PDB file of C-alpha atoms in Angstrom:
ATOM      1  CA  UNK X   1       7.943 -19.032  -3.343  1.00  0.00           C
ATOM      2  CA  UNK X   2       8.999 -16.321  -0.823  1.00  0.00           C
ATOM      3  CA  UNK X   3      11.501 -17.686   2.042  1.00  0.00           C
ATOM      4  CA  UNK X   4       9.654 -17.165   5.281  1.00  0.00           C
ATOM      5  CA  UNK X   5      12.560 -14.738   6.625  1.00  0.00           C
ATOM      6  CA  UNK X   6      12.100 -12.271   3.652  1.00  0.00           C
ATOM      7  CA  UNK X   7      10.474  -8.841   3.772  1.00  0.00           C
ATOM      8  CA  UNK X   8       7.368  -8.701   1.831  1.00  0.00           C
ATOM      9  CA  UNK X   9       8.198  -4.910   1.180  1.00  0.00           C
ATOM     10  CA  UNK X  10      11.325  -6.307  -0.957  1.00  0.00           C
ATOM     11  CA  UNK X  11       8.099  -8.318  -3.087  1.00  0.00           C
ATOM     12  CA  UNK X  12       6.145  -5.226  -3.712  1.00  0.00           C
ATOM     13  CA  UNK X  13       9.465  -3.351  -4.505  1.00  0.00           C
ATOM     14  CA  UNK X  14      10.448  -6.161  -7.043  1.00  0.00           C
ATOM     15  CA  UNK X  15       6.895  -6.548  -8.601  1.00  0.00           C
ATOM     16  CA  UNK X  16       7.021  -2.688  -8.959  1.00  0.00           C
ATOM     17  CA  UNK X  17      10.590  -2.688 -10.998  1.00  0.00           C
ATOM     18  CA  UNK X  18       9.244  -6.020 -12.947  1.00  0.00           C
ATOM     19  CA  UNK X  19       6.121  -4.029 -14.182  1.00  0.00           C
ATOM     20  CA  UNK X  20       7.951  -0.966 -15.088  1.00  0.00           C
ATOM     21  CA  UNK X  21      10.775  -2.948 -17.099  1.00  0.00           C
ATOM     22  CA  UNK X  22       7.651  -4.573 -18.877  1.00  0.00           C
ATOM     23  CA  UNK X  23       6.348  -1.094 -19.958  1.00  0.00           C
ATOM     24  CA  UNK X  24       3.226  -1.048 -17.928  1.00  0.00           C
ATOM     25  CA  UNK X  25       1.977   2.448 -17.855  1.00  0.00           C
ATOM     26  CA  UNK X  26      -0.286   1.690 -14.232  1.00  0.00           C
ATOM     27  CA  UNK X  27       0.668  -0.036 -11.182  1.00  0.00           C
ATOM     28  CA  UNK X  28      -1.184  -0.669  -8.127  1.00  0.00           C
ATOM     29  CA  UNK X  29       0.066  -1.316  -4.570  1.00  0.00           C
ATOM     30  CA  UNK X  30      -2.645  -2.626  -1.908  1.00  0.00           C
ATOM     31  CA  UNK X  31      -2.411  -3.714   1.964  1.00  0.00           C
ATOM     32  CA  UNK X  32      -4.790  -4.564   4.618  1.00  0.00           C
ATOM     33  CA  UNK X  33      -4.663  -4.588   8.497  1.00  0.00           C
ATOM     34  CA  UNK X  34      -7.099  -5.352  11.177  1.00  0.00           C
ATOM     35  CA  UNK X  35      -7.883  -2.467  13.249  1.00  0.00           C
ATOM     36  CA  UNK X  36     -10.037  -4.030  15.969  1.00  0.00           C
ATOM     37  CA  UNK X  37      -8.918  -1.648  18.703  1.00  0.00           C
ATOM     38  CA  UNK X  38      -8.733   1.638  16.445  1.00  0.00           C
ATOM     39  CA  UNK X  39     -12.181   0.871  15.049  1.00  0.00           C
ATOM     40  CA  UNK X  40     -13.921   0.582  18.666  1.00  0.00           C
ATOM     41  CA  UNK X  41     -12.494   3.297  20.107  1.00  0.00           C
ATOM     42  CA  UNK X  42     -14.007   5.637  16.665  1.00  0.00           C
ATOM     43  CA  UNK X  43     -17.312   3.565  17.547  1.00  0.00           C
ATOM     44  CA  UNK X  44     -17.573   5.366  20.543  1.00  0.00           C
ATOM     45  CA  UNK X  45     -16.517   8.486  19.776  1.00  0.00           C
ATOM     46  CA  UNK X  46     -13.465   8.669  20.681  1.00  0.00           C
ATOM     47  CA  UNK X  47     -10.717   9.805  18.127  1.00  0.00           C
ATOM     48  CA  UNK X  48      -8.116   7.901  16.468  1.00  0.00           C
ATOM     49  CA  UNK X  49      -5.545   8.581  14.314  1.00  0.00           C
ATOM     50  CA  UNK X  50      -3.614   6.371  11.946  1.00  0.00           C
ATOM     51  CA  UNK X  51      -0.485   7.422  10.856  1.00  0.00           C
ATOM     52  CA  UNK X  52       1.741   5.223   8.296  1.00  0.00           C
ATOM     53  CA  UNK X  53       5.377   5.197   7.225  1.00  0.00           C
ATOM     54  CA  UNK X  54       5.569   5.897   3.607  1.00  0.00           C
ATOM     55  CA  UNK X  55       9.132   4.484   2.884  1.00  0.00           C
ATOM     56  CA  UNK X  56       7.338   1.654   0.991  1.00  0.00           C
ATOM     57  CA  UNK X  57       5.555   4.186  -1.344  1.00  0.00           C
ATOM     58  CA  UNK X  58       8.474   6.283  -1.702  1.00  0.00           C
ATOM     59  CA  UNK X  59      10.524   2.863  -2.804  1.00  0.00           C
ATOM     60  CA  UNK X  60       7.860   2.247  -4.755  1.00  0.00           C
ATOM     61  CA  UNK X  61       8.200   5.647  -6.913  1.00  0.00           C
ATOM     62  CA  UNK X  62      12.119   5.212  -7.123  1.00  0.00           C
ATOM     63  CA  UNK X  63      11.396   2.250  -8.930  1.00  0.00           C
ATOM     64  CA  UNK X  64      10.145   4.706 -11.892  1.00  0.00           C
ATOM     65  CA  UNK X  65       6.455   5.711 -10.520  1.00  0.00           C
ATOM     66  CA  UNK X  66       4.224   8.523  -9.892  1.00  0.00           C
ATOM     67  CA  UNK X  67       1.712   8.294  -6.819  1.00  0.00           C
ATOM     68  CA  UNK X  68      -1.656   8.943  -8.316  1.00  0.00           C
ATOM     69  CA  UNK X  69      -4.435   7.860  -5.739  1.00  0.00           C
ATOM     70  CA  UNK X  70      -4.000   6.927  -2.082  1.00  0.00           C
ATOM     71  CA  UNK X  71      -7.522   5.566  -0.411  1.00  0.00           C
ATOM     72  CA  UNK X  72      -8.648   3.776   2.113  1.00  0.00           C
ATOM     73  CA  UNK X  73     -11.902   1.800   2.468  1.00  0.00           C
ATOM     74  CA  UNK X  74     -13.158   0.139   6.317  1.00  0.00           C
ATOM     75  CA  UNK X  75     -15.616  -2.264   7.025  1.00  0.00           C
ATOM     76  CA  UNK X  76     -16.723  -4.547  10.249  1.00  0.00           C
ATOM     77  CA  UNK X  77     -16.780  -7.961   8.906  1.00  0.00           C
ATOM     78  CA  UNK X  78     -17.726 -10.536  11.960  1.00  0.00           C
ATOM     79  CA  UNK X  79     -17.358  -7.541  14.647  1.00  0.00           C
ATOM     80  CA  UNK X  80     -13.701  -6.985  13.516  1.00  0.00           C
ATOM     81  CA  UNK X  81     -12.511  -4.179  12.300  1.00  0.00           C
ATOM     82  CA  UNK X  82     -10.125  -4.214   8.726  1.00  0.00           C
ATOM     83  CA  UNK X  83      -9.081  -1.270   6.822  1.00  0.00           C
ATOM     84  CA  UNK X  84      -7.484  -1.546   3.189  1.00  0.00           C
ATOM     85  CA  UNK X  85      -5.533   0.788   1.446  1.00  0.00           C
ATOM     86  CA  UNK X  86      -5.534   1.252  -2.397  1.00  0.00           C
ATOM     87  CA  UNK X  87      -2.169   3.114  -3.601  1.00  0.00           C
ATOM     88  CA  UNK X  88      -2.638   3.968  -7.349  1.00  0.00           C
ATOM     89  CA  UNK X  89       1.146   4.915  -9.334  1.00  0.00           C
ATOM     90  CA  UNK X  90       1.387   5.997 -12.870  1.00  0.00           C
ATOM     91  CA  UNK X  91       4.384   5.247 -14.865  1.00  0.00           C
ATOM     92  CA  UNK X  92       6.979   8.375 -14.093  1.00  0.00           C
ATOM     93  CA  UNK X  93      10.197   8.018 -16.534  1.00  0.00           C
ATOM     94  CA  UNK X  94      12.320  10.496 -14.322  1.00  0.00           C
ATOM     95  CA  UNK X  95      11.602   8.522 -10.957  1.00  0.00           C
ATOM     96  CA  UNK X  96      13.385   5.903 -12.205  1.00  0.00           C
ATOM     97  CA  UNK X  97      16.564   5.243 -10.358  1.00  0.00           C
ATOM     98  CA  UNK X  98      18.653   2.112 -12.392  1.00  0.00           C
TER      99      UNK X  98
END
């Protein structure tokens, strides 16, 4: 169970060293966010940009992975806006720090 004060970063992190450990040669990483007001200003034609730390990925390769595949899929479910992101790693010996 994860303690209410804890980062959910430090879960991914962990679930990424727990796969590699078990010799898993693919590991996927996957968050979602609503994007209500970044969605209807694009709906009327106005731009938007979304730009995204990438400490979490770059944890996530120190823990002995390869970034493969970065993607992002949108959709308008009930007139809100969500995006998802789909990070794809391959197992990467020499990115693993011990």
């Amino acid at each position: 169970m994860m303690d209410d004060a804890a980062d959910p970063a430090d879960e991914v992190i962990a679930s990424a060293r727990e796969a590699f450990k078990r010799g898993d040669n693919i590991f996927e990483y996957t968050v979602s966010a609503i994007l209500e007001s970044a969605y209807t200003g694009a709906r009327y034609g106005r731009p938007f940009k979304a730009v995204q730390n990438m400490s979490l990925q770059n944890q996530i390769c120190n823990q002995g992975w390869e970034l493969v595949n970065g993607s992002v899929s949108k959709w308008d479910p009930s007139n809100s806006a969500y995006m998802v992101r789909f990070y794809l790693f391959r197992r990467c010996e020499a990115n693993f720090e011990a």
